[in-house]
Coordinates of C-alpha atoms in Angstrom, one line a residue:
X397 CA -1.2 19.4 -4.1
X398 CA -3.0 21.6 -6.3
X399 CA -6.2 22.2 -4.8
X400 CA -8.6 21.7 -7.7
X401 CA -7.5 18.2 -7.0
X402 CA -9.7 18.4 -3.8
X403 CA -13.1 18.4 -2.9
X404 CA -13.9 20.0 0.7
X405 CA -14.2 18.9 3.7
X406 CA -16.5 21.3 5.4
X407 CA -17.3 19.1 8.1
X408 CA -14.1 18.5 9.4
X409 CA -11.1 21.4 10.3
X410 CA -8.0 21.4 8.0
X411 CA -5.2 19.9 9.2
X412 CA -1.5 20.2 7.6
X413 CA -0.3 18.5 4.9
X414 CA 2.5 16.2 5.8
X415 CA 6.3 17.2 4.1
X416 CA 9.5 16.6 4.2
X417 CA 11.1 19.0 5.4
X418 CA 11.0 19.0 8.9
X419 CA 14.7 17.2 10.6
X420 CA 13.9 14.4 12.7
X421 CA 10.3 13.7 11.5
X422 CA 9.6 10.1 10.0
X423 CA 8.6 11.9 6.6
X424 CA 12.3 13.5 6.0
X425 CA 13.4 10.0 7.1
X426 CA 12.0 8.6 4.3
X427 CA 13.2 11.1 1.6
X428 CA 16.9 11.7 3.0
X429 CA 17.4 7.9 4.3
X430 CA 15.1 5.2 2.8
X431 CA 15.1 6.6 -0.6
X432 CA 18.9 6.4 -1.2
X433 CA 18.9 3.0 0.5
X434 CA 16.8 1.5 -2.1
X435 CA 18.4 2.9 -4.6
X436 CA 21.5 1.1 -3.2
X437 CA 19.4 -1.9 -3.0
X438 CA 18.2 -1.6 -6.7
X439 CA 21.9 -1.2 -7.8
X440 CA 23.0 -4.2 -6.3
X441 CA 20.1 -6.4 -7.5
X442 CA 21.0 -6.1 -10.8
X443 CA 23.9 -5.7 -13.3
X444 CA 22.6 -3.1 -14.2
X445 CA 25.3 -1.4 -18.0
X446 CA 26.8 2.0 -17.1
X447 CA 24.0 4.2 -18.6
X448 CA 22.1 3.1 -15.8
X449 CA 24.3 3.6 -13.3
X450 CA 25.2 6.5 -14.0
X451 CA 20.8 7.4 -14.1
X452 CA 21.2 6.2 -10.8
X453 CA 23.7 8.3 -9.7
X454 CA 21.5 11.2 -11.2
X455 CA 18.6 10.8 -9.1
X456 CA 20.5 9.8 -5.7
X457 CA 22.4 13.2 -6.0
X458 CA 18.9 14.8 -7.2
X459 CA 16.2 13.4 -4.7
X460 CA 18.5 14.7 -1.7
X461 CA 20.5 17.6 -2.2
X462 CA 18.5 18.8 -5.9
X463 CA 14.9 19.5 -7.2
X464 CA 12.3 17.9 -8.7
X465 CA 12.8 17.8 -12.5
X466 CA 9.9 16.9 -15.3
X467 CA 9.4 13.6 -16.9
X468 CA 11.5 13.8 -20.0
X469 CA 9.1 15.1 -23.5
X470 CA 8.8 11.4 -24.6
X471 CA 7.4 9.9 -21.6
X472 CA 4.4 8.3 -22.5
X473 CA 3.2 9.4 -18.6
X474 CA 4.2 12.9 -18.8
X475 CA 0.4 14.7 -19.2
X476 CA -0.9 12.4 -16.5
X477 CA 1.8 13.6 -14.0
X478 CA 1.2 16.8 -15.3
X479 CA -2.5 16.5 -15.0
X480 CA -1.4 15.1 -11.0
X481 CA 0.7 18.2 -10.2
X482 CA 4.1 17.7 -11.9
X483 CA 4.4 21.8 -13.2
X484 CA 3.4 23.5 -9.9
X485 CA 6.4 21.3 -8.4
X486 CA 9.1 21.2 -10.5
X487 CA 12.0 22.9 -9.5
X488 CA 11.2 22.8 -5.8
X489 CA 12.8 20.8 -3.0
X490 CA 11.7 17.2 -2.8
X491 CA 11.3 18.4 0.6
X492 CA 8.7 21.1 0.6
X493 CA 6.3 19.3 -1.4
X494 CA 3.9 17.4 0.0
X495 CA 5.2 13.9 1.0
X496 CA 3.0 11.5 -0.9
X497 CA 3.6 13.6 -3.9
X498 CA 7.4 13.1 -3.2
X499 CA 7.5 9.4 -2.6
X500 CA 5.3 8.8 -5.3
X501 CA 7.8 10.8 -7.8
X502 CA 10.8 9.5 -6.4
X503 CA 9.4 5.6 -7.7
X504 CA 8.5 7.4 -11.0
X505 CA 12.1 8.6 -11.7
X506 CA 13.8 5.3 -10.2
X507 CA 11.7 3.2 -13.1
X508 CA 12.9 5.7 -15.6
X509 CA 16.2 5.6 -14.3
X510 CA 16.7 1.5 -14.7
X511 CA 15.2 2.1 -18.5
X512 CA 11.4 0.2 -17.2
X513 CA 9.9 2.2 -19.7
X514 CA 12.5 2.7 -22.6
X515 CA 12.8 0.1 -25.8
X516 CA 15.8 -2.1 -24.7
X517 CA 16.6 -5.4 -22.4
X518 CA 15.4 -3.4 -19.4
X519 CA 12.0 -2.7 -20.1
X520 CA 9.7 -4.3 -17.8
X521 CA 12.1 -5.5 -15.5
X522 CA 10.8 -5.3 -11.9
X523 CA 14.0 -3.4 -10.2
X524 CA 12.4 -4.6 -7.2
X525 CA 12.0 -8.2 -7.7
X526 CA 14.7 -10.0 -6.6
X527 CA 13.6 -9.0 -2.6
X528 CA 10.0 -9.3 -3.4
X529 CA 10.6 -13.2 -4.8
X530 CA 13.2 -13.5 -1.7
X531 CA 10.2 -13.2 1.2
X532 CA 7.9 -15.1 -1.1
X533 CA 10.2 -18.0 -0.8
X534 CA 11.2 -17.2 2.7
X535 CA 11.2 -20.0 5.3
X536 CA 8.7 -18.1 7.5
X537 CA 5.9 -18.1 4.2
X538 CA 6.3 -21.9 4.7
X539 CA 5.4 -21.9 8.1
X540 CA 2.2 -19.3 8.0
X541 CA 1.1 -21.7 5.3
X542 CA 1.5 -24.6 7.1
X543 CA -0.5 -23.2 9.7
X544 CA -3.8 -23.2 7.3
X545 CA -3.6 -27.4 7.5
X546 CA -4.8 -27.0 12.0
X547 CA -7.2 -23.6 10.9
X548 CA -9.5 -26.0 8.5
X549 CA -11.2 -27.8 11.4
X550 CA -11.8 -24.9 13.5
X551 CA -15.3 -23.0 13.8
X552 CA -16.2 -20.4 10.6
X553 CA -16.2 -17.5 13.3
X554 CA -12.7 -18.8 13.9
X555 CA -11.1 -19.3 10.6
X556 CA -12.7 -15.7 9.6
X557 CA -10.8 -14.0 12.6
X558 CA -7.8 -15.6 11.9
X559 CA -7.6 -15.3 8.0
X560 CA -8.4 -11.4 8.4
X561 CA -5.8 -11.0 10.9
X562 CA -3.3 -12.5 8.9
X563 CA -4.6 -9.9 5.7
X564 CA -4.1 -7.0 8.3
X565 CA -0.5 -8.2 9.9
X566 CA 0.7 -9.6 7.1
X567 CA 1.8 -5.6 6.5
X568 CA 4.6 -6.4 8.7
X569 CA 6.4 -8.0 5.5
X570 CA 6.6 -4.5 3.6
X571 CA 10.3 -4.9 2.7
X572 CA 10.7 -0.6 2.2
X573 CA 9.5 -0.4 5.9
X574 CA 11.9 -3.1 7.0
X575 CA 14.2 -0.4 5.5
X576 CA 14.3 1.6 7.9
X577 CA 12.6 0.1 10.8
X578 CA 12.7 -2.6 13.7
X579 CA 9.9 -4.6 14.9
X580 CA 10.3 -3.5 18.4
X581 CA 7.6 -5.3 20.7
X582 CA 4.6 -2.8 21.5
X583 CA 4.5 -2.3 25.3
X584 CA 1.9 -4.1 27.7
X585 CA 0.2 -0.8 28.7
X586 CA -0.8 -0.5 24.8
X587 CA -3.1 -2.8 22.9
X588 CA -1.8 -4.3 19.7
X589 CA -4.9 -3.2 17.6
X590 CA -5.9 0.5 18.2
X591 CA -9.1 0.2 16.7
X592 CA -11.1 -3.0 15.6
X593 CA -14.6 -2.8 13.5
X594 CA -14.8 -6.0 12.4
X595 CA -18.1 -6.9 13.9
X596 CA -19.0 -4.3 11.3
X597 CA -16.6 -5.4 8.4
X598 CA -18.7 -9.2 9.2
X599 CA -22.0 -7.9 8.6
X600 CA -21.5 -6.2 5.6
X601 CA -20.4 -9.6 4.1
X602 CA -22.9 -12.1 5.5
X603 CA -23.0 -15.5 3.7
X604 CA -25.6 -15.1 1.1
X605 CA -23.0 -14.8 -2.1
X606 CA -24.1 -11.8 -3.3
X607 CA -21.7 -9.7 -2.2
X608 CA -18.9 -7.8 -4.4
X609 CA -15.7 -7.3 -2.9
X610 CA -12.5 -5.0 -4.0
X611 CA -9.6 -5.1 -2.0
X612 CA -7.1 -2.5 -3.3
X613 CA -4.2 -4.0 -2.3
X614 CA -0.7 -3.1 -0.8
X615 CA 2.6 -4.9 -0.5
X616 CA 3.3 -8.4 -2.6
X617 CA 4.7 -11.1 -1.0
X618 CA 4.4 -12.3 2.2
X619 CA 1.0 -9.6 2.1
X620 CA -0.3 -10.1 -0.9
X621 CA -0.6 -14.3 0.0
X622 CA -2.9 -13.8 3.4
X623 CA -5.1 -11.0 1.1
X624 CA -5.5 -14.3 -1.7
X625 CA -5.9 -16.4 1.0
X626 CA -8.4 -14.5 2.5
X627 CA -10.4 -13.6 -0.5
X628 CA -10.1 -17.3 -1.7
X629 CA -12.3 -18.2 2.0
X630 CA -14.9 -15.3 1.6
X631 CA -15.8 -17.3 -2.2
X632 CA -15.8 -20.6 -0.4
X633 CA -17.9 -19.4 2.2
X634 CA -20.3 -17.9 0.4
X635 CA -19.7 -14.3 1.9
X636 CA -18.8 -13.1 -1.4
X637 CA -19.6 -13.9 -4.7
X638 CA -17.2 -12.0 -6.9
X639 CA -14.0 -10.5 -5.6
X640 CA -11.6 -7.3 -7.8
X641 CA -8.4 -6.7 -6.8
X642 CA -6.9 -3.5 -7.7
X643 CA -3.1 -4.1 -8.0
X644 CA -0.5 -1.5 -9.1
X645 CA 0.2 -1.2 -13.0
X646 CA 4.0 -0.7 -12.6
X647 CA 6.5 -1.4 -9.7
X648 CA 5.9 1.4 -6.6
X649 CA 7.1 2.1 -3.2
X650 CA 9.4 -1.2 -3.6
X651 CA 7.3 -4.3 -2.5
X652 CA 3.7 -2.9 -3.6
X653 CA 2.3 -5.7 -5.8
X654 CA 1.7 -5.6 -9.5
X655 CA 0.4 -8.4 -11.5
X656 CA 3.1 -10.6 -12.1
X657 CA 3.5 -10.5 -8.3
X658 CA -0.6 -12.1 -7.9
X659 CA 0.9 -14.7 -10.4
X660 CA 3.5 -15.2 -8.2
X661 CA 1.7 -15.2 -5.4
X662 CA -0.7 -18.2 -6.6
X663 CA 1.9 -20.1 -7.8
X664 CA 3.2 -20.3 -4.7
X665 CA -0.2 -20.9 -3.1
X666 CA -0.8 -23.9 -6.0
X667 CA 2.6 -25.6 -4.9
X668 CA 2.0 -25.7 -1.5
X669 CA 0.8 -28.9 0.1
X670 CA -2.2 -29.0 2.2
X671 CA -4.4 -26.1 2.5
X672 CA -2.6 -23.8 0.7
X673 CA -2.9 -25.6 -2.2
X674 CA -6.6 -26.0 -2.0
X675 CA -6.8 -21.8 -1.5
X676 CA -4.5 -21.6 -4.6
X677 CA -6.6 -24.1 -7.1
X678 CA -9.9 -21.6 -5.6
X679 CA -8.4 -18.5 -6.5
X680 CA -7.2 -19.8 -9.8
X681 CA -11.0 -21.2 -10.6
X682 CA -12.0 -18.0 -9.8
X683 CA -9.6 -16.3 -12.1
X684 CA -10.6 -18.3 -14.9
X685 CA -14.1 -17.9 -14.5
X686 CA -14.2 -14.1 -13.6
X687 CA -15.7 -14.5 -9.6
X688 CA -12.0 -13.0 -9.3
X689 CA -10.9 -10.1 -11.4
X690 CA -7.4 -7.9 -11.2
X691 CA -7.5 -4.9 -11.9
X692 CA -4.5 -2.2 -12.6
X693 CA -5.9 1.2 -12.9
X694 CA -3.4 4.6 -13.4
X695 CA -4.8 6.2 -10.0
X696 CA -3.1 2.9 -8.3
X697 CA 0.0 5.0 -8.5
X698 CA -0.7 8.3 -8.2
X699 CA 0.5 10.8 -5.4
X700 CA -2.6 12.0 -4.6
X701 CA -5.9 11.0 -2.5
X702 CA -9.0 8.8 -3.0
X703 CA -11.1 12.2 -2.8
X704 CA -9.5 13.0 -6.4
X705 CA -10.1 9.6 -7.7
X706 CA -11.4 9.6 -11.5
X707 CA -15.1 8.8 -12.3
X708 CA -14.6 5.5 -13.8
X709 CA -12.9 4.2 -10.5
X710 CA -15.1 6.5 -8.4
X711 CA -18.5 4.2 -10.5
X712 CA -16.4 0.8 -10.2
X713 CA -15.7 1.4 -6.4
X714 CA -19.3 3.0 -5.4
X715 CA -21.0 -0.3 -6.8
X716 CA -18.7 -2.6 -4.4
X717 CA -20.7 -3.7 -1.4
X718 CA -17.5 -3.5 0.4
X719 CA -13.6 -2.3 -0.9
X720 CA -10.8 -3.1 1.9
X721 CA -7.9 -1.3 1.4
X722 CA -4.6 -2.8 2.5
X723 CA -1.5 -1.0 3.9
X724 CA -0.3 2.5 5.4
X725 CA -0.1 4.0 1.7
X726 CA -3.8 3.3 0.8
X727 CA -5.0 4.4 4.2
X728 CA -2.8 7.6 3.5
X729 CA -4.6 8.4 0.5
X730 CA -7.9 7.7 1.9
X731 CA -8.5 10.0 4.8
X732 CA -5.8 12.0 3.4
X733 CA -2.1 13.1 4.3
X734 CA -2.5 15.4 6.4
X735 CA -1.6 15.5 10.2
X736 CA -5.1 15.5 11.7
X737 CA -5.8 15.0 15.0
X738 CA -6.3 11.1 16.1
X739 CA -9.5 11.5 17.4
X740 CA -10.6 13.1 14.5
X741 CA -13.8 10.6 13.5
X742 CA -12.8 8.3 10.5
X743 CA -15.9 8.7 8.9
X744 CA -15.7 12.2 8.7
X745 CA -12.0 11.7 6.3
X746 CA -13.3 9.4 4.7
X747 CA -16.5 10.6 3.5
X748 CA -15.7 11.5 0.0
X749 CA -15.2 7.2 -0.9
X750 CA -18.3 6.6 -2.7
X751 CA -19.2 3.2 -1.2
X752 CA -18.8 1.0 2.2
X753 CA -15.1 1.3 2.9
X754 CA -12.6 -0.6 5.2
X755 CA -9.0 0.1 6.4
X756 CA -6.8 -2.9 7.1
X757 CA -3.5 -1.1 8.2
X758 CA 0.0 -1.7 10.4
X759 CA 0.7 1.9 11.3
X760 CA 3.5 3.2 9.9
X761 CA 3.5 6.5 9.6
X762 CA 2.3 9.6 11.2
X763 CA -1.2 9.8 10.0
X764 CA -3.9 8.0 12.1
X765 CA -7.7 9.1 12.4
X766 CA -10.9 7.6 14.5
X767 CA -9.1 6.8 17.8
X768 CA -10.6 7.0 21.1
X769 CA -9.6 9.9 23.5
X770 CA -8.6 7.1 25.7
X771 CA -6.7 5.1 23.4
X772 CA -4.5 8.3 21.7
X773 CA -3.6 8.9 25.8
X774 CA -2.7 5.5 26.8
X775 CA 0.1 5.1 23.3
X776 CA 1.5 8.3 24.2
X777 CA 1.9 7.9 28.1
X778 CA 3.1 4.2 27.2
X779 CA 5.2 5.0 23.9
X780 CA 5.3 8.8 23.1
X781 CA 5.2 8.8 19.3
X782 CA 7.1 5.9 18.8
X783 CA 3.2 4.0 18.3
X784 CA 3.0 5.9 15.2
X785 CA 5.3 4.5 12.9
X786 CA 6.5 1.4 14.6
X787 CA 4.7 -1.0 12.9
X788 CA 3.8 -2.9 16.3
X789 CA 0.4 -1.5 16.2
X790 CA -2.7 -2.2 13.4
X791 CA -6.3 -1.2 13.0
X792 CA -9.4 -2.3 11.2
X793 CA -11.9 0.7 11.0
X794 CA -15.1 0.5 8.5
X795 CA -17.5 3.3 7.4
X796 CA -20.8 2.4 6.1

């Protein structure tokens, strides 16, 4: 990425910036396998008329075998992705550029190949909404909402363990991951959760009411409902007094949540019996009367890091008392995408974020920071590399 983009890191050694274009690494995975699958998967949700068809077409041949092309003159986007590195990478291999630029482009082109953004009867049609509706209605949402009725009666310490456990494995529903992954079991040797700060996640929230919470969120559906569900009991508990959750403003990186996916989300919640329900009428109180806010800022979808976040975000996020941010992508951006070494101290990546900051994250990819020495030994000797991307292992790691 261009580097006026990013601030320095003198306290911590330079590490590479993850591409594509290595065979056999997870990253070219992603570019030469996922990508055309879901743009399989996006054909076939729709009937889509022959214009788009044939856009799709276009960009299948064009993200694997061409290069990266600008935005068309009209699109009403085109000096922000200029502004976020468009110029120095056109005309390059989706390959050799760095890999969150890439993704993030590749979802860019896909909406302006179904016509999301041009006049007609596709604008503003989620290509990516038939799935995401599909695992909100799924059989197994049902049952993890069910499972709110036994938690009501247990102790708070209880209830707040479980509810942000089920924000940090809910991740496991990210329908591009289930793409191209299995849930393979983790092995015995290895502990599920790599590293766990949540003794320091509690204190930062203690029940007073004062606090203000943003959770930048990740994937919608079967995600996004334990994130609600666990900002709806931090406002009944007092732990928070005002919640924002930063959404995406257009579909991305197929199940990340926009707003009409939060509607979604709390309609489900509302129609639930038991529990659920009563989550569902708090959040929507707490819409109406602004203790919950969405937001939907540009930056949500850009393909760079939180270190080159804008100064209105930067203010909003810097008078938080805590932000959480969901997901592999978000933890990607924050300490960077680079392939640093895991014991490399968390805080250290992450000390550009200008308030308290937590990671809730299902790995999923290659980059992972803050590990012990003895932990990083243990997933390799038990799993090789497998540990990194499998999605059988999660983390919760906080800086202050």
């Amino acid at each position: 990425m261009p580097e006026r983009s990013m601030p320095e890191r003198s306290a911590v050694p330079p590490a590479p910036v993850l591409l594509g274009n290595e065979p056999g690494s997870f990253p070219h995975s992603v570019l030469a396998e996922r990508h055309p699958a879901i743009i399989r998967q996006v054909r076939e949700s729709f009937p889509y008329d022959p214009e788009r068809q044939r856009a799709l077409d276009t960009l299948l041949a064009n993200c694997t075998k061409g290069v990266i092309e600008p935005l068309p003159a009209d699109a009403h986007d085109r000096d922000r992705w200029t502004a976020w590195g468009a110029e120095a990478y056109t005309g390059r291999s989706w390959f050799d550029v760095p890999w969150l630029w890439s993704e993030s482009y590749f979802y860019r082109r896909l909406l302006e190949a179904v016509g999301y953004f041009s006049p007609g009867p596709w604008q503003g049609i989620d290509p990516f909404r038939p799935s995401k509706l599909a695992e909100l209605d799924a059989p197994e949402t049902d049952e993890e909402l069910a499972a709110l009725d036994s938690l009501a009666d247990r102790p708070a310490e209880e209830q707040d363990r479980a509810l942000l456990h089920g924000s940090l494995w809910g991740n496991r529903a990210d329908l591009g991951f289930r793409l191209s992954a299995a849930h393979d079991a983790p092995s015995s040797d290895t502990p599920p959760l790599v590293a766990d700060d949540s003794e320091t996640l509690w204190s930062l929230l203690p029940p007073s009411g004062a606090a203000t919470l943003c959770v930048i969120a990740d994937n919608a559906g079967r995600e996004l409902v334990p994130d609600l569900l666990l900002i709806a009991h931090l406002l009944t508990q007092g732990r928070i007094g005002r919640a924002v959750l930063h959404i995406k403003p257009y579909p991305y990186y197929v199940s990340d949540a926009t707003h009409a996916d939060v509607l979604d989300a709390l309609r489900r919640l509302t129609s639930a019996p038991g529990a659920a329900a009563d989550h569902g009428r708090t959040l929507w109180s707490a819409l109406t009367d602004g203790r919950l806010v969405v937001r939907a800022h540009p930056f949500s979808s850009a393909p760079l890091p939180y270190a080159a976040m804008p100064g209105d975000l930067r203010e909003e996020l810097a008078a938080a008392t805590l932000t959480i941010l969901k997901g592999d992508l978000n933890y990607r951006r924050l300490v960077g995408d680079q392939l640093w070494p895991p014991t490399t101290p968390f805080a250290d990546v992450t000390a550009h974020f200008p308030g308290p900051v937590a990671a809730l994250r299902t790995l999923k990819s290659d980059v992972i920071t803050g590990l012990a020495a003895r932990t990083e030994a243990a997933l390799v000797a038990a799993e090789g590399q497998k540990w990194r991307t499998g999605g059988t292992h999660a983390l919760i790691q906080v800086r202050t």
